[in-house]
Short mmCIF file of C-alpha atoms and ligand atoms in Angstrom, two decimals:
data_model
loop_
_atom_site.label_atom_id
_atom_site.label_comp_id
_atom_site.label_asym_id
_atom_site.label_seq_id
_atom_site.Cartn_x
_atom_site.Cartn_y
_atom_site.Cartn_z
CA MET A 1 -2.87 133.14 51.83
CA GLU A 2 -5.06 133.11 54.86
CA PHE A 3 -7.09 130.67 56.90
CA PRO A 4 -8.56 128.26 55.96
CA SER A 5 -6.05 127.64 53.11
CA THR A 6 -3.06 128.15 55.36
CA ARG A 7 -3.14 125.79 58.28
CA LEU A 8 0.13 125.64 60.18
CA ARG A 9 -1.14 122.65 62.12
CA ARG A 10 -0.96 120.59 58.90
CA LEU A 11 2.79 120.09 59.35
CA ARG A 12 2.42 119.21 63.02
CA GLN A 13 0.04 116.30 62.57
CA SER A 14 2.57 113.44 62.67
CA ALA A 15 6.03 112.72 63.99
CA PRO A 16 7.56 112.15 60.50
CA LEU A 17 6.21 115.49 59.26
CA ARG A 18 7.44 117.31 62.32
CA ARG A 19 10.85 115.74 61.92
CA LEU A 20 11.02 116.70 58.25
CA VAL A 21 10.50 120.40 58.91
CA ARG A 22 12.33 120.67 62.23
CA GLU A 23 14.64 123.69 62.08
CA THR A 24 17.10 122.84 64.81
CA GLU A 25 18.73 119.47 65.29
CA LEU A 26 20.48 118.57 68.50
CA ASN A 27 23.12 115.84 68.22
CA ALA A 28 25.25 114.14 70.85
CA GLY A 29 28.26 115.41 68.92
CA ASP A 30 27.19 119.00 69.71
CA LEU A 31 27.64 118.38 73.42
CA VAL A 32 30.82 118.64 75.47
CA LEU A 33 31.13 116.97 78.86
CA PRO A 34 32.65 119.01 81.71
CA ALA A 35 34.74 116.98 84.17
CA PHE A 36 36.49 117.79 87.45
CA VAL A 37 39.73 115.97 88.10
CA ILE A 38 41.33 115.46 91.51
CA PRO A 39 44.53 113.83 92.80
CA GLY A 40 44.39 110.26 94.08
CA ARG A 41 43.24 106.86 92.82
CA GLY A 42 39.89 105.14 92.61
CA LEU A 43 37.97 108.30 93.55
CA LYS A 44 34.53 109.31 92.32
CA GLU A 45 33.09 111.88 94.74
CA GLU A 46 29.63 113.30 94.26
CA ILE A 47 29.54 117.13 94.33
CA PRO A 48 27.02 118.15 97.00
CA SER A 49 25.66 121.19 95.15
CA MET A 50 25.52 119.26 91.84
CA PRO A 51 23.86 115.90 92.58
CA GLY A 52 24.66 113.46 89.78
CA CYS A 53 28.01 115.17 89.03
CA PHE A 54 31.33 113.93 90.36
CA ARG A 55 34.96 114.74 90.90
CA PHE A 56 37.15 112.00 89.47
CA SER A 57 40.70 110.82 90.06
CA ILE A 58 42.48 110.28 86.75
CA ASP A 59 41.81 106.51 86.56
CA LYS A 60 38.05 107.04 87.10
CA LEU A 61 38.04 110.02 84.74
CA VAL A 62 39.12 107.71 81.93
CA ASP A 63 36.02 105.52 82.55
CA GLU A 64 33.75 108.58 82.60
CA VAL A 65 35.19 109.98 79.38
CA LYS A 66 34.98 106.59 77.71
CA GLU A 67 31.29 106.42 78.61
CA GLY A 68 30.75 109.91 77.15
CA ASN A 69 32.64 108.96 74.01
CA ASP A 70 30.61 105.76 73.58
CA LEU A 71 27.48 107.93 73.76
CA GLY A 72 28.85 110.02 70.87
CA LEU A 73 29.66 113.22 72.76
CA GLY A 74 31.75 115.89 71.05
CA GLY A 75 34.53 115.96 73.64
CA VAL A 76 35.46 116.70 77.22
CA ILE A 77 36.52 119.90 79.01
CA LEU A 78 38.70 119.42 82.08
CA PHE A 79 38.82 121.43 85.30
CA GLY A 80 41.60 120.58 87.74
CA ILE A 81 41.59 120.70 91.51
CA PRO A 82 45.22 120.60 92.69
CA GLU A 83 46.66 119.12 95.88
CA GLN A 84 47.69 122.58 97.03
CA LYS A 85 46.79 126.14 96.16
CA ASP A 86 49.11 129.14 96.45
CA SER A 87 49.26 132.82 95.57
CA THR A 88 50.95 132.27 92.17
CA ALA A 89 48.79 129.33 91.01
CA SER A 90 51.94 127.25 90.52
CA GLY A 91 49.89 124.04 90.30
CA ALA A 92 48.30 125.37 87.11
CA TYR A 93 51.45 125.21 84.97
CA ALA A 94 53.45 122.50 86.78
CA ALA A 95 54.62 119.82 84.33
CA GLY A 96 53.20 117.10 86.62
CA GLY A 97 50.07 119.12 87.45
CA ILE A 98 46.70 117.48 87.78
CA VAL A 99 45.29 118.58 84.41
CA GLN A 100 48.57 117.88 82.61
CA ARG A 101 48.61 114.30 83.93
CA ALA A 102 44.91 113.83 83.18
CA VAL A 103 45.38 114.95 79.56
CA GLU A 104 48.37 112.65 79.11
CA GLN A 105 46.42 109.67 80.44
CA LEU A 106 43.33 110.44 78.34
CA LYS A 107 45.41 110.79 75.19
CA LYS A 108 47.07 107.45 75.96
CA SER A 109 43.84 105.57 76.77
CA LEU A 110 41.37 107.30 74.42
CA PRO A 111 43.38 109.04 71.68
CA GLU A 112 40.28 109.68 69.55
CA VAL A 113 38.60 111.89 72.18
CA LEU A 114 38.79 115.67 71.78
CA VAL A 115 40.29 117.09 74.97
CA ILE A 116 39.69 120.73 75.92
CA THR A 117 41.20 122.27 79.05
CA ASP A 118 39.91 125.22 81.04
CA VAL A 119 42.76 127.72 81.34
CA CYS A 120 42.45 129.87 84.45
CA LEU A 121 44.13 130.60 87.77
CA CYS A 122 41.18 130.46 90.16
CA GLU A 123 41.24 126.71 90.76
CA TYR A 124 44.92 127.04 91.76
CA THR A 125 45.12 130.28 93.74
CA ASP A 126 44.68 130.38 97.52
CA HIS A 127 42.58 133.56 97.16
CA GLY A 128 40.32 132.03 94.47
CA HIS A 129 40.59 134.90 91.98
CA CYS A 130 41.17 134.30 88.26
CA GLY A 131 44.37 136.36 88.21
CA VAL A 132 47.45 137.53 90.03
CA VAL A 133 46.41 139.65 93.03
CA ARG A 134 48.35 142.63 94.33
CA LYS A 135 46.88 144.89 97.00
CA GLU A 136 43.50 143.23 96.52
CA GLU A 137 43.54 144.10 92.79
CA VAL A 138 43.57 141.52 90.01
CA GLU A 139 46.49 142.49 87.78
CA ASN A 140 45.72 142.06 84.11
CA ASP A 141 49.12 142.05 82.43
CA ALA A 142 50.92 139.84 84.95
CA THR A 143 48.03 137.37 84.71
CA ILE A 144 48.07 136.94 80.94
CA GLU A 145 51.73 135.86 81.03
CA LEU A 146 50.78 133.07 83.44
CA LEU A 147 47.76 132.10 81.34
CA ALA A 148 50.04 131.67 78.34
CA LYS A 149 52.31 129.46 80.43
CA ILE A 150 49.33 127.32 81.51
CA ALA A 151 48.05 127.03 77.94
CA VAL A 152 51.46 125.95 76.64
CA SER A 153 51.83 123.34 79.37
CA HIS A 154 48.37 121.90 78.58
CA ALA A 155 49.20 121.81 74.87
CA ARG A 156 52.48 120.08 75.67
CA SER A 157 50.52 117.38 77.52
CA GLY A 158 48.45 116.85 74.38
CA ALA A 159 45.35 119.02 74.84
CA ASP A 160 43.59 119.69 71.52
CA ALA A 161 41.99 122.97 72.59
CA LEU A 162 42.61 125.55 75.29
CA ALA A 163 39.76 127.52 76.82
CA PRO A 164 40.81 130.63 78.76
CA SER A 165 38.02 131.50 81.22
CA ASP A 166 39.65 134.39 83.10
CA MET A 167 38.31 137.46 81.23
CA MET A 168 41.62 139.37 81.29
CA ASP A 169 42.14 141.80 78.40
CA GLY A 170 44.54 140.73 75.68
CA ARG A 171 44.96 137.15 76.78
CA VAL A 172 43.94 135.49 73.53
CA LYS A 173 46.73 137.23 71.61
CA THR A 174 49.33 136.45 74.27
CA ILE A 175 48.25 132.81 74.41
CA ARG A 176 48.25 132.47 70.59
CA GLN A 177 51.75 133.92 70.35
CA ALA A 178 53.07 131.66 73.10
CA LEU A 179 51.50 128.55 71.53
CA ASP A 180 52.93 129.39 68.12
CA ARG A 181 56.36 130.15 69.53
CA GLU A 182 56.43 126.74 71.23
CA GLY A 183 55.35 124.89 68.08
CA PHE A 184 51.67 124.39 68.89
CA GLN A 185 50.26 126.11 65.79
CA ASN A 186 47.45 123.57 65.65
CA ALA A 187 46.28 124.01 69.22
CA VAL A 188 42.79 125.51 69.10
CA ILE A 189 41.77 128.46 71.26
CA ILE A 190 38.18 128.44 72.55
CA SER A 191 37.90 131.78 74.25
CA TYR A 192 35.36 132.45 76.98
CA ALA A 193 34.89 135.77 75.19
CA VAL A 194 31.58 136.79 76.73
CA LYS A 195 31.51 135.69 80.33
CA TYR A 196 29.17 137.39 82.76
CA ALA A 197 29.65 137.96 86.49
CA SER A 198 26.89 135.49 87.17
CA ALA A 199 25.36 133.93 90.28
CA PHE A 200 24.84 130.79 88.19
CA TYR A 201 28.47 129.71 88.84
CA GLY A 202 27.75 129.05 92.54
CA PRO A 203 27.81 125.24 92.39
CA PHE A 204 30.98 125.22 90.24
CA ARG A 205 32.85 127.19 92.87
CA ASP A 206 31.80 124.62 95.39
CA ALA A 207 32.91 121.82 93.05
CA ALA A 208 36.32 123.39 92.32
CA GLU A 209 36.70 124.97 95.76
CA CYS A 210 37.46 128.29 94.10
CA ALA A 211 35.09 130.90 95.55
CA PRO A 212 37.05 134.17 95.92
CA SER A 213 38.18 134.74 99.52
CA PHE A 214 37.55 138.50 99.21
CA GLY A 215 35.51 140.66 96.86
CA ASP A 216 33.89 139.19 93.75
CA ARG A 217 34.66 138.81 90.04
CA SER A 218 32.84 141.91 88.83
CA SER A 219 36.06 143.82 88.07
CA TYR A 220 36.83 141.33 85.28
CA GLN A 221 33.67 139.40 84.37
CA MET A 222 30.93 141.26 82.50
CA ASP A 223 28.00 143.19 83.90
CA VAL A 224 24.84 141.11 83.54
CA ALA A 225 22.99 144.12 82.12
CA ASN A 226 25.20 144.55 79.02
CA VAL A 227 24.95 143.22 75.48
CA GLU A 228 26.63 145.86 73.31
CA GLU A 229 29.73 145.23 75.40
CA ALA A 230 29.37 141.52 74.63
CA LEU A 231 29.75 142.33 70.94
CA ARG A 232 32.92 144.33 71.67
CA GLU A 233 34.36 141.47 73.72
CA ALA A 234 33.58 138.98 70.95
CA SER A 235 35.06 141.24 68.31
CA LEU A 236 38.33 141.71 70.21
CA ASP A 237 38.80 137.99 70.85
CA ILE A 238 38.15 137.17 67.20
CA ASP A 239 40.72 139.79 66.16
CA GLU A 240 43.22 138.39 68.64
CA GLY A 241 42.89 134.95 67.08
CA ALA A 242 40.21 133.01 68.96
CA ASP A 243 39.21 130.03 66.78
CA ILE A 244 35.96 129.62 68.69
CA ILE A 245 34.28 132.08 71.02
CA MET A 246 31.98 131.29 73.92
CA VAL A 247 29.04 132.88 75.68
CA LYS A 248 28.50 131.95 79.32
CA PRO A 249 26.09 131.29 81.03
CA ALA A 250 23.60 130.15 78.39
CA LEU A 251 19.95 130.16 79.46
CA ALA A 252 19.59 133.69 80.81
CA TYR A 253 21.73 134.90 77.86
CA LEU A 254 20.02 133.45 74.78
CA ASP A 255 19.68 136.98 73.39
CA VAL A 256 23.45 137.39 73.69
CA ILE A 257 24.14 134.07 71.95
CA HIS A 258 21.79 135.11 69.18
CA ARG A 259 23.32 138.54 68.65
CA VAL A 260 26.92 137.33 68.77
CA LYS A 261 26.17 134.61 66.18
CA GLN A 262 24.24 136.99 63.93
CA ARG A 263 26.89 139.69 64.06
CA PHE A 264 30.04 137.61 63.57
CA GLY A 265 29.05 134.18 62.25
CA HIS A 266 32.12 132.92 64.10
CA PRO A 267 32.16 129.36 65.54
CA LEU A 268 30.27 129.75 68.80
CA ALA A 269 30.05 127.71 71.98
CA ALA A 270 27.67 128.21 74.89
CA PHE A 271 28.25 127.04 78.46
CA ASN A 272 25.14 125.63 80.14
CA VAL A 273 26.65 126.25 83.58
CA SER A 274 26.57 124.60 86.99
CA GLY A 275 23.71 126.70 88.40
CA GLU A 276 21.56 125.90 85.39
CA TYR A 277 22.23 122.21 85.98
CA ALA A 278 21.50 122.51 89.72
CA MET A 279 18.25 124.37 89.07
CA VAL A 280 16.98 121.66 86.75
CA GLU A 281 18.08 118.85 89.07
CA GLY A 282 16.41 120.57 92.04
CA ALA A 283 13.11 120.78 90.19
CA VAL A 284 13.40 117.26 88.78
CA ARG A 285 14.26 115.75 92.15
CA SER A 286 11.34 117.48 93.81
CA GLY A 287 9.05 115.99 91.18
CA CYS A 288 8.11 119.23 89.35
CA LEU A 289 9.81 118.62 85.99
CA ASP A 290 10.49 115.72 83.65
CA ARG A 291 14.28 115.50 83.32
CA GLU A 292 14.54 114.05 79.83
CA ARG A 293 12.12 116.50 78.27
CA ILE A 294 13.41 119.56 80.08
CA VAL A 295 17.06 118.80 79.27
CA LEU A 296 16.37 118.38 75.54
CA GLU A 297 14.21 121.50 75.49
CA ILE A 298 16.90 123.62 77.14
CA LEU A 299 19.75 122.33 74.98
CA THR A 300 17.68 122.70 71.80
CA SER A 301 16.84 126.30 72.73
CA ILE A 302 20.53 127.12 73.16
CA LYS A 303 21.29 125.71 69.71
CA ARG A 304 18.28 127.50 68.21
CA ALA A 305 19.61 130.77 69.63
CA GLY A 306 22.82 130.28 67.63
CA ALA A 307 25.31 128.08 69.49
CA ASP A 308 27.21 125.53 67.39
CA PHE A 309 27.92 123.40 70.43
CA ILE A 310 27.16 123.37 74.13
CA ILE A 311 29.16 122.50 77.21
CA SER A 312 26.66 120.89 79.58
CA TYR A 313 26.63 118.82 82.76
CA HIS A 314 23.58 117.14 81.23
CA ALA A 315 25.57 116.05 78.14
CA LYS A 316 25.51 112.32 78.92
CA GLU A 317 21.84 112.39 79.91
CA ALA A 318 20.92 114.18 76.67
CA ALA A 319 23.05 111.84 74.55
CA ARG A 320 21.33 108.83 76.08
CA VAL A 321 17.90 110.19 75.14
CA LEU A 322 19.03 111.28 71.67
CA GLY A 323 20.55 107.82 71.14
CA ARG A 324 17.14 106.23 71.66
CA GLY A 325 15.92 108.30 68.73
CA ASP A 326 12.53 109.13 70.26
CA GLY A 327 13.49 112.69 71.25
CA PHE A 328 10.41 114.84 71.54
C1 PBG B 1 36.91 129.37 86.09
C2 PBG B 1 35.61 128.92 85.58
C3 PBG B 1 34.35 129.07 86.17
C4 PBG B 1 33.47 128.41 85.36
C5 PBG B 1 34.18 127.89 84.29
N1 PBG B 1 35.50 128.23 84.44
C6 PBG B 1 33.97 129.73 87.45
C7 PBG B 1 34.03 131.19 87.59
O1 PBG B 1 34.46 131.93 86.70
O2 PBG B 1 33.66 131.63 88.67
C8 PBG B 1 31.99 128.27 85.62
C9 PBG B 1 31.40 126.99 85.15
C10 PBG B 1 30.09 126.62 85.75
O3 PBG B 1 29.49 127.34 86.57
O4 PBG B 1 29.64 125.53 85.38
N2 PBG B 1 37.19 130.70 85.78
ZN1 ZN B 2 38.84 131.58 86.92
#
């Protein structure tokens, strides 16, 4: 049927009608809060390149996570910044390491909160690469043994889900085997399966003090130009046992999110990364954009593309708006 019988504006004429036929629903429970944890007490330091985001000592982290939980968020993902960095990333798998202690405290204070940990070496290595370096090369097979050790130590501290973000080949299988061997059959693996060598991670590297001291990450993270390769990465991680796969970054990769979801139908996360946050905040703070509207629009678009949930530095902001029920 054609105009004038078909009038698509008919269903847009009122808020109740629009709500009734809305195809994508964003909920606070779809959002995961990223948090940086540092040694010390009573600390809440603003991150210069990410205004409105902070690094927390463990005591303050508990308050932050409680606030997120009260807003109905889906969980928290932790990134640790250790006292000291070295060439073997020993702080990453130390029993009393920063993330291990943070998880233990969160599980004690807020046992109902889902705790995810980022599993990587770069926050703990003095060279800032995501793996073991020999002769300026990142060694794949030596790295995945360490990643498994980190994952097991996080699980032992009580983490519900482990999220390897390194992009080494074969790490999901090695991590799964190590977790199972140590009795953590129920620990979930959220694999950063499709992670691009992106300039959008700039502010994160400032936040975690983990910019590589030489070279870049393009020998292990994916080429920005590729999408067929993204499908191969996703397929391998699913076969190796990833419970959930992730695409990262999100906004410049909506086509990738869409294709990965369509092809595999596997539980899918998207990471709305630090540079995406900083870009929005820059525009909002200079008066060009409306924060509430832009944040909901971006997060809704990521869900519409195919993500089941989203890790976002705007998670609390979005949950506050969604909680008021007046959305857009
Ligand atoms: C560590 C890691 C990074 C991010 C998540 N885990 C940085 C990187 O790979 O360089 C990026 C997150 C963000 O930019 O918000 N491997
Ligand atoms: Zn890394």
